[in-house]
Amino acid sequence: MTSRIGFVGLGHMGSPIAENLIRSGHSLRIFNRTSEKVAPFVEMGAEQAATPADAASPGGIVFSMIANDRVMEIVTLEEHGILERLGKGGVHVSMSTLSPALARKLEKAHRERGAEYVAAPVFGRPEAAAARKLWICVAGAAGARARVRPLMEELGQGVFEVGDEPAEANVVKLANNFLIAAAMEAMAEAFTLGEKNGVPREKLAEIVGKTLFACPIYQGYGKAIAEERFEPAGFGLMLGLKDVKLALDTAEESQVPMPLAQLVHGRLLSAMARGRGKLDWAALALGAKEDAGLGEQ
Amino acid sequence: MTSRIGFVGLGHMGSPIAENLIRSGHSLRIFNRTSEKVAPFVEMGAEQAATPADAASPGGIVFSMIANDRVMEIVTLEEHGILERLGKGGVHVSMSTLSPALARKLEKAHRERGAEYVAAPVFGRPEAAAARKLWICVAGAAGARARVRPLMEELGQGVFEVGDEPAEANVVKLANNFLIAAAMEAMAEAFTLGEKNGVPREKLAEIVGKTLFACPIYQGYGKAIAEERFEPAGFGLMLGLKDVKLALDTAEESQVPMPLAQLVHGRLLSAMARGRGKLDWAALALGAKEDAGLGEQ
């Protein structure tokens, strides 16, 4: 089934997702802050919207993939924002990694205007998005979820229905990114222990990734951390810091002490301070190594 | 190829390994401190040894699977110990989780008597040992490793040759167990964050185990931690504490700060203090939950 869909945000993740929607036969009306980025999509048949509101259609479906909470508020709630035009019966599918607190605020704002807000954050890097291999966690009102589910299935390899409150999907996403950062810190410490005791980092990474931790995170990041290959950045350290900070903010609000999350937050912050913000966030692993006197890169 | 093999230590792991060696057609001569435990193996055709030395044969192969460093020193180095009889050309295959420091001492003691010490610690629980599904990390002199490799392959699903120094295999094992403990602490914090923000623990565990962390540790321990099912203990908390302590001791000796290892050590120690030493070591996860005011079990 093809349809007319609004789309806001052509970043690293938004671009391949928008392209896949077009290739699946949907008519997209796209807004992006840097308007030149829309041109190649217009060549593929999309329309260019002048504002986020202009991307939405009354009662229709609009996707957004936005870098952070602040920009999300602007494109959704402020003048010429999505909600200005989406209106009654419309569904806003928000794929961004946002704070659960903002998700709650947005859900309320949509409900007040008769629209639905569905949170659908994704697991996966831009390559996974391009290959329709994303994992998508969906939360929101059941009817709205059902309406957008076929679209989710076109974009990913698996869809998880988390619950009726959009914020819950954001919690899952933040928890997942925290787990990735924690796994990277654990490998960083383990590989450093190995290195200083005669076990090459690559050897340990190989054994770990082939035995009890034979899964993408330990295999992919394990190799990167063992080889200290942090460029090009699949997921930038600055973004990783943002996500761990969102997890800690959520933990603070809900009174959940997370000492491991604080540890990785410290690692990421230290990496920022050392000028590593543009490396892949796996560069947090340099902290454990340098702490052990193994020298700065 | 079948052969005559000495075997010392019929604990949770040693018993299924010894049984598999017998079923593969090898003649075992077994010593165990509690001698009654040897009886069923004698029924399967094994011989009972009166002392660890008596289990070994000059120039032969002897396996040991021992609970801790102290007992390993007794059965190997003290009076009536393995080394008293193993002698020139013999190979001692040590499958226990021991400190790298003891491995270095044992390697030296064996070399001085013309014997070889091969460290071959295993990944896997007793069920995995019984099903010949262990992962085995082997380190020691190349010739000795080659001699025992066929036996390793009979016992596990994969054999990793780590290096020429036995201690290196012990480092790999300790690093691996630290990674498991770290993953459990990470899940404990993530699931607690979820629980206090509307995402059921089981739902989060399911998503984690089916997506980026689709591997045995996150699936198995994730389910146990989500359901708070810590009995029967597949791997006792007291043993887990021992292993993390060995990792930290090794880190101390080699000057490797490991803040995450210290965090999980604290969790395990606290669990001991709360009387949880006989639960599975996944019960360390109760720490993060209780810190968040979710109540003692």
Coordinates of C-alpha atoms in Angstrom, one line a residue:
Chain A
M1 CA 0.0 0.0 0.0
T2 CA 1.5 3.4 -1.0
S3 CA 0.5 6.7 0.4
R4 CA 1.4 10.4 0.8
I5 CA 3.7 10.9 3.6
G6 CA 5.3 14.0 5.1
F7 CA 9.0 13.7 6.1
V8 CA 11.1 16.1 8.3
G9 CA 14.8 15.7 8.8
L10 CA 17.3 14.4 6.2
G11 CA 20.3 13.7 8.5
H12 CA 22.5 10.6 8.4
M13 CA 19.6 8.4 9.4
G14 CA 16.7 10.3 7.9
S15 CA 18.1 10.3 4.4
P16 CA 18.2 6.5 3.8
I17 CA 14.9 6.1 5.5
A18 CA 13.3 8.8 3.2
E19 CA 14.9 7.2 0.2
N20 CA 13.5 3.8 1.1
L21 CA 10.0 5.2 1.5
I22 CA 10.2 6.7 -1.9
R23 CA 11.5 3.5 -3.5
S24 CA 8.6 1.7 -1.9
G25 CA 6.3 3.9 -3.9
H26 CA 5.2 6.4 -1.4
S27 CA 4.8 10.1 -2.3
L28 CA 7.0 12.1 0.1
R29 CA 6.7 15.8 0.9
I30 CA 10.0 16.6 2.6
F31 CA 11.3 19.4 4.8
N32 CA 14.9 19.8 5.8
R33 CA 16.6 22.8 7.4
T34 CA 19.3 22.8 4.8
S35 CA 17.0 22.9 1.8
E36 CA 19.7 21.8 -0.8
K37 CA 19.7 18.4 0.8
V38 CA 16.1 17.9 -0.5
A39 CA 17.1 18.3 -4.2
P40 CA 18.2 14.6 -4.9
F41 CA 14.9 13.4 -3.3
V42 CA 12.9 15.8 -5.5
E43 CA 14.7 14.1 -8.4
M44 CA 13.5 10.8 -7.1
G45 CA 9.9 12.2 -7.2
A46 CA 9.5 13.8 -3.8
E47 CA 8.1 17.3 -3.2
Q48 CA 9.9 19.9 -1.3
A49 CA 8.1 21.5 1.7
A50 CA 8.8 25.1 2.8
T51 CA 8.3 24.4 6.5
P52 CA 7.7 21.4 8.7
A53 CA 4.0 22.3 8.8
D54 CA 4.0 22.3 5.0
A55 CA 5.4 18.7 5.0
A56 CA 2.4 17.5 7.0
S57 CA -1.1 17.1 5.6
P58 CA -4.3 17.3 7.7
G59 CA -5.1 13.8 9.0
G60 CA -2.1 12.3 7.3
I61 CA 1.1 10.6 8.3
V62 CA 4.3 12.6 8.9
F63 CA 7.7 11.1 9.9
S64 CA 10.4 13.0 11.7
M65 CA 14.1 12.1 12.3
I66 CA 15.7 14.9 14.3
A67 CA 19.0 15.3 16.0
N68 CA 17.9 16.4 19.5
D69 CA 15.1 17.5 21.8
R70 CA 15.5 21.2 21.2
V71 CA 15.2 21.0 17.4
M72 CA 12.4 18.5 17.8
E73 CA 10.4 21.0 19.8
I74 CA 11.0 23.7 17.2
V75 CA 10.0 21.6 14.2
T76 CA 6.9 20.2 16.0
L77 CA 5.6 22.7 18.4
E78 CA 6.7 26.2 17.3
E79 CA 5.5 28.4 14.5
H80 CA 5.3 26.6 11.2
G81 CA 5.8 23.3 13.1
I82 CA 4.3 20.0 12.2
L83 CA 1.5 20.3 14.6
E84 CA 0.3 23.5 13.0
R85 CA -1.1 21.5 10.1
L86 CA -1.2 17.8 11.0
G87 CA -4.5 18.1 12.9
K88 CA -7.3 15.7 13.7
G89 CA -6.6 12.1 12.8
G90 CA -3.0 12.8 11.8
V91 CA -0.2 10.6 13.0
H92 CA 3.3 11.8 13.7
V93 CA 5.9 9.0 13.6
S94 CA 8.9 10.2 15.5
M95 CA 12.0 8.1 14.8
S96 CA 14.5 10.3 16.7
T97 CA 16.3 9.4 19.9
L98 CA 14.7 11.9 22.3
S99 CA 14.2 12.1 26.0
P100 CA 11.1 10.3 27.4
A101 CA 10.2 13.6 29.1
L102 CA 9.9 15.3 25.7
A103 CA 8.0 12.3 24.3
R104 CA 5.4 12.8 27.1
K105 CA 5.1 16.5 26.3
L106 CA 4.7 15.9 22.6
E107 CA 2.2 13.1 23.1
K108 CA 0.1 15.6 25.2
A109 CA 0.4 18.4 22.6
H110 CA -0.7 16.0 19.8
R111 CA -3.6 14.6 21.8
E112 CA -4.8 18.2 22.5
R113 CA -5.1 18.8 18.7
G114 CA -6.7 15.4 17.9
A115 CA -3.5 14.0 16.4
E116 CA -1.5 11.0 17.5
Y117 CA 2.2 10.9 18.4
V118 CA 3.9 7.6 17.8
A119 CA 7.5 7.1 19.0
A120 CA 9.4 4.8 16.7
P121 CA 13.1 5.1 17.5
V122 CA 15.4 2.7 15.7
F123 CA 18.5 0.6 16.3
G124 CA 21.0 0.5 13.6
R125 CA 23.5 2.7 11.7
P126 CA 22.9 4.5 8.4
E127 CA 24.1 1.4 6.5
A128 CA 21.4 -0.6 8.3
A129 CA 18.8 2.0 7.5
A130 CA 19.8 2.0 3.8
A131 CA 19.6 -1.9 3.8
R132 CA 16.1 -1.8 5.5
K133 CA 17.8 -3.7 8.4
L134 CA 16.8 -1.4 11.2
W135 CA 15.2 -2.7 14.4
I136 CA 12.2 -0.4 15.2
C137 CA 10.6 0.0 18.7
V138 CA 7.1 1.4 18.4
A139 CA 5.0 2.9 21.2
G140 CA 1.9 5.0 21.1
A141 CA -1.9 4.6 20.9
A142 CA -2.8 1.1 19.5
G143 CA -4.8 2.5 16.5
A144 CA -2.1 4.8 15.4
R145 CA 0.5 2.0 15.8
A146 CA -1.6 -0.3 13.6
R147 CA -1.9 2.4 11.0
V148 CA 1.8 3.0 10.6
R149 CA 3.0 -0.6 11.3
P150 CA 3.1 -1.6 7.5
L151 CA 5.4 1.4 6.9
M152 CA 7.7 0.3 9.8
E153 CA 7.9 -3.2 8.3
E154 CA 9.1 -1.7 5.0
L155 CA 11.9 0.1 6.8
G156 CA 13.4 -2.6 9.1
Q157 CA 14.1 -6.2 9.8
G158 CA 12.0 -6.2 12.9
V159 CA 9.4 -4.2 14.7
F160 CA 8.8 -4.3 18.5
E161 CA 5.5 -3.0 19.9
V162 CA 6.6 -1.6 23.3
G163 CA 3.4 -0.1 24.7
D164 CA 0.7 2.6 24.5
E165 CA 2.9 5.4 25.9
P166 CA 5.3 6.9 23.3
A167 CA 7.9 7.7 26.0
E168 CA 8.3 3.9 26.6
A169 CA 9.9 3.4 23.2
N170 CA 12.4 6.2 23.9
V171 CA 13.3 4.5 27.2
V172 CA 14.0 1.3 25.4
K173 CA 16.2 3.2 22.9
L174 CA 18.1 5.0 25.6
A175 CA 18.5 1.7 27.6
N176 CA 19.9 0.1 24.5
N177 CA 22.4 2.8 23.8
F178 CA 23.5 2.7 27.4
L179 CA 24.0 -1.1 27.1
I180 CA 26.2 -0.5 24.0
A181 CA 28.3 2.1 25.8
A182 CA 28.6 -0.3 28.8
A183 CA 29.7 -3.1 26.6
M184 CA 32.4 -0.9 25.0
E185 CA 33.8 0.2 28.4
A186 CA 33.8 -3.5 29.5
M187 CA 35.8 -4.5 26.4
A188 CA 38.1 -1.5 26.8
E189 CA 39.0 -2.7 30.3
A190 CA 39.2 -6.4 29.4
F191 CA 41.4 -5.8 26.3
T192 CA 43.7 -3.5 28.3
L193 CA 44.0 -6.2 31.0
G194 CA 44.8 -8.7 28.2
E195 CA 47.3 -6.4 26.5
K196 CA 49.3 -5.9 29.7
N197 CA 49.3 -9.6 30.4
G198 CA 50.5 -10.9 27.0
V199 CA 47.2 -11.4 25.3
P200 CA 46.9 -9.3 22.1
R201 CA 43.8 -7.2 21.9
E202 CA 42.8 -8.6 18.6
K203 CA 43.1 -12.2 19.9
L204 CA 40.9 -11.4 22.9
A205 CA 38.3 -9.6 20.7
E206 CA 38.2 -12.6 18.4
I207 CA 37.6 -15.1 21.2
V208 CA 35.0 -12.9 22.8
G209 CA 33.1 -12.3 19.5
K210 CA 33.1 -16.0 18.6
T211 CA 32.0 -17.5 21.9
L212 CA 29.6 -16.2 24.6
F213 CA 29.3 -12.8 23.0
A214 CA 28.7 -13.7 19.4
C215 CA 26.5 -10.7 18.6
P216 CA 26.9 -7.6 16.5
I217 CA 27.8 -5.2 19.3
Y218 CA 30.7 -7.3 20.6
Q219 CA 31.9 -8.3 17.2
G220 CA 31.7 -4.9 15.5
Y221 CA 32.8 -2.7 18.4
G222 CA 35.2 -5.3 19.7
K223 CA 37.1 -5.3 16.5
A224 CA 37.1 -1.5 16.3
I225 CA 38.3 -1.2 19.9
A226 CA 40.9 -3.9 19.5
E227 CA 42.3 -2.2 16.4
E228 CA 41.7 1.3 17.6
R229 CA 39.9 2.2 14.5
F230 CA 37.5 5.1 15.3
E231 CA 37.2 6.7 11.9
P232 CA 35.0 7.1 10.0
A233 CA 32.5 7.5 12.8
G234 CA 29.5 5.3 12.3
F235 CA 28.0 6.9 15.4
G236 CA 29.7 10.1 16.5
L237 CA 31.0 10.3 20.1
M238 CA 29.2 13.6 20.6
L239 CA 25.9 11.9 19.8
G240 CA 26.7 9.0 22.1
L241 CA 27.4 11.4 24.9
K242 CA 24.0 13.0 24.3
D243 CA 22.2 9.7 24.5
V244 CA 24.0 8.6 27.7
K245 CA 23.2 12.0 29.2
L246 CA 19.5 11.5 28.2
A247 CA 19.6 8.1 30.0
L248 CA 21.1 9.7 33.1
D249 CA 18.6 12.5 33.0
T250 CA 15.8 10.0 32.8
A251 CA 17.4 8.0 35.6
E252 CA 17.6 11.1 37.7
E253 CA 13.9 12.0 37.2
S254 CA 12.8 8.5 38.0
Q255 CA 15.3 8.0 40.9
V256 CA 17.3 5.1 39.4
P257 CA 21.0 5.2 40.5
M258 CA 23.1 4.0 37.5
P259 CA 26.7 3.9 38.5
L260 CA 27.8 2.2 35.3
A261 CA 26.0 4.8 33.2
Q262 CA 27.8 7.5 35.1
L263 CA 31.1 5.7 34.5
V264 CA 30.6 5.6 30.7
H265 CA 29.3 9.2 30.8
G266 CA 32.6 10.2 32.4
R267 CA 34.5 8.3 29.7
L268 CA 32.6 10.0 26.9
L269 CA 33.0 13.4 28.5
S270 CA 36.7 12.9 28.9
A271 CA 37.0 11.8 25.3
M272 CA 35.2 15.1 24.3
A273 CA 37.7 17.0 26.5
R274 CA 40.5 15.3 24.6
G275 CA 39.2 16.4 21.3
R276 CA 37.6 13.1 20.2
G277 CA 34.0 14.4 19.7
K278 CA 34.1 13.6 16.0
L279 CA 35.5 10.1 16.3
D280 CA 33.2 7.1 16.6
W281 CA 31.9 6.8 20.2
A282 CA 33.9 3.5 20.5
A283 CA 36.8 5.9 21.1
L284 CA 35.6 6.0 24.8
A285 CA 37.7 2.8 25.0
L286 CA 40.9 4.9 24.9
G287 CA 40.2 6.0 28.4
A288 CA 40.8 2.6 30.0
K289 CA 43.9 2.1 27.9
E290 CA 45.4 5.5 28.7
D291 CA 44.6 5.1 32.4
A292 CA 46.8 2.0 32.2
G293 CA 49.7 4.1 30.9
L294 CA 49.5 2.7 27.4
G295 CA 49.9 6.2 25.9
E296 CA 47.7 8.6 24.0
Q297 CA 47.1 7.8 20.3
Chain B
M1 CA 42.8 -42.1 19.5
T2 CA 42.3 -43.3 23.0
S3 CA 44.8 -43.2 25.8
R4 CA 45.4 -43.5 29.5
I5 CA 44.7 -40.2 31.2
G6 CA 44.9 -39.0 34.8
F7 CA 42.1 -36.9 36.1
V8 CA 42.0 -34.8 39.3
G9 CA 38.8 -33.0 40.5
L10 CA 35.3 -34.2 40.1
G11 CA 33.4 -31.0 40.8
H12 CA 30.4 -29.6 38.9
M13 CA 32.6 -29.1 35.8
G14 CA 35.2 -31.9 36.3
S15 CA 32.5 -34.6 36.5
P16 CA 30.9 -34.2 33.1
I17 CA 34.3 -33.7 31.5
A18 CA 35.7 -36.9 33.0
E19 CA 32.6 -38.7 31.9
N20 CA 33.0 -37.5 28.4
L21 CA 36.6 -38.7 28.3
I22 CA 35.5 -42.1 29.5
R23 CA 32.7 -42.2 26.9
S24 CA 35.3 -41.3 24.2
G25 CA 37.1 -44.5 25.1
H26 CA 40.0 -43.2 27.3
S27 CA 41.1 -45.0 30.4
L28 CA 40.9 -42.6 33.3
R29 CA 42.6 -42.8 36.6
I30 CA 40.8 -40.4 38.9
F31 CA 41.5 -38.7 42.1
N32 CA 39.0 -36.7 44.0
R33 CA 39.2 -35.4 47.6
T34 CA 35.8 -36.9 48.4
S35 CA 36.5 -40.4 47.3
E36 CA 32.9 -41.6 47.2
K37 CA 32.4 -39.3 44.1
V38 CA 34.7 -41.6 42.2
A39 CA 32.6 -44.7 42.5
P40 CA 30.2 -44.0 39.6
F41 CA 33.2 -43.4 37.4
V42 CA 34.8 -46.7 38.4
E43 CA 31.5 -48.3 37.4
M44 CA 32.0 -46.7 33.9
G45 CA 35.5 -48.3 33.8
A46 CA 37.8 -45.7 35.4
E47 CA 40.3 -46.5 38.1
Q48 CA 40.4 -44.8 41.5
A49 CA 43.7 -43.1 42.5
A50 CA 44.7 -42.8 46.1
T51 CA 46.4 -39.4 45.7
P52 CA 46.8 -36.8 42.9
A53 CA 50.3 -38.2 42.3
D54 CA 48.7 -41.6 41.9
A55 CA 46.4 -40.3 39.2
A56 CA 49.3 -39.2 37.1
S57 CA 51.6 -41.5 35.2
P58 CA 55.2 -40.7 34.3
G59 CA 55.4 -39.0 30.9
G60 CA 51.6 -39.2 30.6
I61 CA 48.7 -36.7 30.4
V62 CA 46.9 -35.6 33.5
F63 CA 43.9 -33.3 33.6
S64 CA 42.9 -31.2 36.6
M65 CA 39.7 -29.2 37.3
I66 CA 40.1 -27.5 40.7
A67 CA 38.1 -24.9 42.6
N68 CA 40.7 -22.4 43.5
D69 CA 44.4 -21.4 43.6
R70 CA 45.1 -22.8 47.1
V71 CA 43.7 -26.3 46.4
M72 CA 45.5 -26.3 43.0
E73 CA 48.8 -25.7 44.7
I74 CA 48.1 -28.6 47.1
V75 CA 47.1 -31.1 44.5
T76 CA 50.0 -30.1 42.2
L77 CA 52.9 -29.0 44.2
E78 CA 52.6 -30.5 47.7
E79 CA 53.3 -34.0 49.0
H80 CA 51.5 -36.7 46.9
G81 CA 50.8 -33.9 44.4
I82 CA 50.6 -34.4 40.6
L83 CA 54.1 -33.2 40.0
E84 CA 55.6 -35.9 42.3
R85 CA 54.9 -38.5 39.6
L86 CA 54.1 -36.8 36.3
G87 CA 57.8 -36.3 35.5
K88 CA 59.7 -35.8 32.2
G89 CA 57.6 -35.5 29.1
G90 CA 54.4 -35.5 31.0
V91 CA 51.7 -32.9 30.3
H92 CA 49.4 -31.4 32.9
V93 CA 46.2 -29.9 31.4
S94 CA 44.8 -27.5 33.9
M95 CA 41.2 -26.6 33.0
S96 CA 40.5 -24.6 36.2
T97 CA 39.9 -20.9 36.5
L98 CA 43.1 -19.8 38.3
S99 CA 45.2 -16.7 38.7
P100 CA 47.7 -15.9 36.0
A101 CA 50.2 -15.6 38.8
L102 CA 49.7 -19.2 39.9
A103 CA 49.8 -20.3 36.3
R104 CA 53.3 -18.7 36.0
K105 CA 54.4 -20.5 39.2
L106 CA 53.1 -23.8 38.0
E107 CA 54.6 -23.5 34.6
K108 CA 58.0 -23.0 36.2
A109 CA 57.6 -25.9 38.6
H110 CA 56.6 -28.2 35.7
R111 CA 59.4 -27.0 33.5
E112 CA 61.9 -27.7 36.3
R113 CA 60.9 -31.3 36.4
G114 CA 60.8 -31.7 32.6
A115 CA 57.0 -31.8 32.4
E116 CA 54.7 -29.3 30.6
Y117 CA 51.9 -27.3 32.0
V118 CA 49.1 -26.4 29.7
A119 CA 46.4 -24.0 30.8
A120 CA 43.0 -24.9 29.2
P121 CA 40.3 -23.0 31.0
V122 CA 36.8 -23.4 29.6
F123 CA 33.7 -21.2 29.0
G124 CA 30.5 -22.9 29.7
R125 CA 28.3 -24.3 32.5
P126 CA 28.1 -27.9 33.6
E127 CA 25.3 -28.6 31.0
A128 CA 27.6 -27.3 28.2
A129 CA 30.4 -29.5 29.6
A130 CA 28.1 -32.5 29.5
A131 CA 27.0 -31.7 25.9
R132 CA 30.6 -31.3 24.7
K133 CA 29.7 -27.7 24.0
L134 CA 32.5 -26.0 26.0
W135 CA 34.7 -23.3 24.5
I136 CA 38.3 -24.1 25.5
C137 CA 41.2 -21.6 25.5
V138 CA 44.6 -23.3 25.4
A139 CA 48.0 -21.8 26.2
G140 CA 51.3 -23.5 26.8
A141 CA 54.3 -24.8 24.9
A142 CA 53.4 -25.6 21.3
G143 CA 54.4 -29.2 21.4
A144 CA 52.4 -29.9 24.5
R145 CA 49.4 -28.0 23.1
A146 CA 49.6 -30.1 19.9
R147 CA 49.6 -33.3 22.0
V148 CA 46.5 -32.5 23.9
R149 CA 44.6 -30.7 21.2
P150 CA 42.7 -33.8 20.0
L151 CA 41.4 -34.3 23.6
M152 CA 40.3 -30.7 23.8
E153 CA 38.3 -31.1 20.5
E154 CA 36.5 -34.1 22.0
L155 CA 35.4 -32.0 24.9
G156 CA 34.2 -28.8 23.3
Q157 CA 32.6 -27.0 20.4
G158 CA 35.7 -24.8 19.8
V159 CA 39.3 -24.6 20.8
F160 CA 41.3 -21.3 20.8
E161 CA 45.0 -21.4 20.9
V162 CA 46.0 -18.3 22.9
G163 CA 49.8 -18.5 23.1
D164 CA 52.9 -20.1 24.5
E165 CA 52.5 -18.9 28.1
P166 CA 49.9 -20.8 30.1
A167 CA 49.0 -17.7 32.1
E168 CA 47.6 -16.1 29.0
A169 CA 44.8 -18.5 28.8
N170 CA 43.9 -17.7 32.4
V171 CA 43.9 -14.0 31.6
V172 CA 41.4 -14.7 28.7
K173 CA 39.2 -16.6 31.1
L174 CA 39.2 -13.9 33.7
A175 CA 38.6 -11.2 31.1
N176 CA 35.7 -13.2 29.8
N177 CA 34.1 -13.7 33.2
F178 CA 34.5 -10.0 34.0
L179 CA 32.7 -9.2 30.7
I180 CA 29.8 -11.4 31.8
A181 CA 29.6 -9.7 35.1
A182 CA 29.8 -6.3 33.4
A183 CA 27.0 -7.3 31.0
M184 CA 24.8 -8.3 34.0
E185 CA 25.4 -5.1 35.8
A186 CA 24.5 -3.2 32.6
M187 CA 21.3 -5.1 32.2
A188 CA 20.5 -4.7 35.9
E189 CA 20.7 -0.9 35.5
A190 CA 18.9 -0.8 32.1
F191 CA 16.0 -3.0 33.2
T192 CA 15.6 -1.0 36.4
L193 CA 15.5 2.2 34.3
G194 CA 12.8 0.5 32.1
E195 CA 10.8 -0.7 35.0
K196 CA 10.5 2.7 36.6
N197 CA 9.6 4.2 33.3
G198 CA 6.8 1.9 32.3
V199 CA 8.8 -0.7 30.3
P200 CA 8.4 -4.2 31.8
R201 CA 11.8 -5.9 32.5
E202 CA 10.8 -8.9 30.4
K203 CA 9.9 -6.8 27.4
L204 CA 13.2 -5.0 27.5
A205 CA 15.1 -8.2 28.0
E206 CA 13.3 -9.7 25.0
I207 CA 14.1 -6.7 22.7
V208 CA 17.8 -6.6 23.8
G209 CA 18.2 -10.4 23.3
K210 CA 16.6 -10.3 19.8
T211 CA 18.4 -7.3 18.3
L212 CA 21.9 -6.0 18.8
F213 CA 22.7 -8.4 21.7
A214 CA 21.5 -11.6 20.3
C215 CA 24.0 -13.8 22.0
P216 CA 23.9 -16.4 24.9
I217 CA 25.0 -14.0 27.7
Y218 CA 22.4 -11.4 27.1
Q219 CA 19.7 -13.9 26.2
G220 CA 20.3 -16.3 29.1
Y221 CA 21.3 -13.9 31.9
G222 CA 18.9 -11.2 30.5
K223 CA 15.9 -13.6 31.0
A224 CA 17.1 -14.6 34.5
I225 CA 17.7 -11.0 35.5
A226 CA 14.3 -9.9 34.1
E227 CA 12.5 -12.7 35.9
E228 CA 14.7 -12.6 39.0
R229 CA 15.2 -16.3 38.7
F230 CA 18.5 -17.0 40.5
E231 CA 18.0 -20.6 41.6
P232 CA 19.2 -23.2 40.9
A233 CA 22.6 -21.5 40.6
G234 CA 24.3 -22.4 37.2
F235 CA 27.3 -20.5 38.5
G236 CA 27.4 -19.6 42.1
L237 CA 27.8 -16.0 43.2
M238 CA 30.6 -16.9 45.5
L239 CA 32.6 -18.4 42.6
G240 CA 31.8 -15.3 40.5
L241 CA 33.1 -13.1 43.2
K242 CA 36.3 -15.2 43.3
D243 CA 36.8 -14.8 39.6
V244 CA 36.2 -11.0 39.5
K245 CA 38.6 -10.7 42.5
L246 CA 41.2 -12.7 40.5
A247 CA 40.7 -10.3 37.6
L248 CA 41.2 -7.3 39.9
D249 CA 44.3 -8.9 41.5
T250 CA 45.7 -9.4 38.1
A251 CA 44.8 -5.8 37.2
E252 CA 46.5 -4.6 40.3
E253 CA 49.7 -6.5 39.6
S254 CA 49.8 -5.3 36.0
Q255 CA 48.7 -1.7 36.8
V256 CA 45.4 -1.7 34.9
P257 CA 42.7 0.5 36.5
M258 CA 39.4 -1.3 35.9
P259 CA 36.6 0.9 37.4
L260 CA 33.9 -1.3 35.9
A261 CA 35.4 -4.4 37.4
Q262 CA 35.5 -2.7 40.8
L263 CA 31.9 -1.8 40.4
V264 CA 30.8 -5.4 39.8
H265 CA 33.1 -6.6 42.6
G266 CA 31.2 -4.3 44.9
R267 CA 27.9 -5.6 43.7
L268 CA 29.0 -9.2 44.3
L269 CA 30.4 -8.4 47.7
S270 CA 27.2 -6.7 48.7
A271 CA 25.2 -9.7 47.5
M272 CA 27.4 -11.9 49.7
A273 CA 26.8 -9.6 52.6
R274 CA 23.0 -10.0 52.0
G275 CA 23.3 -13.8 52.1
R276 CA 23.1 -14.4 48.4
G277 CA 26.3 -16.4 48.1
K278 CA 24.5 -19.6 47.0
L279 CA 22.3 -17.9 44.4
D280 CA 23.4 -17.7 40.8
W281 CA 25.9 -14.8 40.3
A282 CA 23.2 -13.0 38.2
A283 CA 21.7 -12.1 41.6
L284 CA 24.3 -9.2 41.5
A285 CA 21.5 -7.6 39.5
L286 CA 19.4 -7.1 42.6
G287 CA 21.8 -4.4 43.7
A288 CA 20.8 -1.9 41.0
K289 CA 17.1 -2.7 41.6
E290 CA 17.3 -2.2 45.3
D291 CA 19.3 1.0 45.0
A292 CA 16.3 2.3 43.1
G293 CA 14.0 1.5 46.0
L294 CA 12.3 -1.4 44.3
G295 CA 12.5 -3.5 47.4
E296 CA 14.4 -6.6 48.6
Q297 CA 13.1 -9.9 47.3

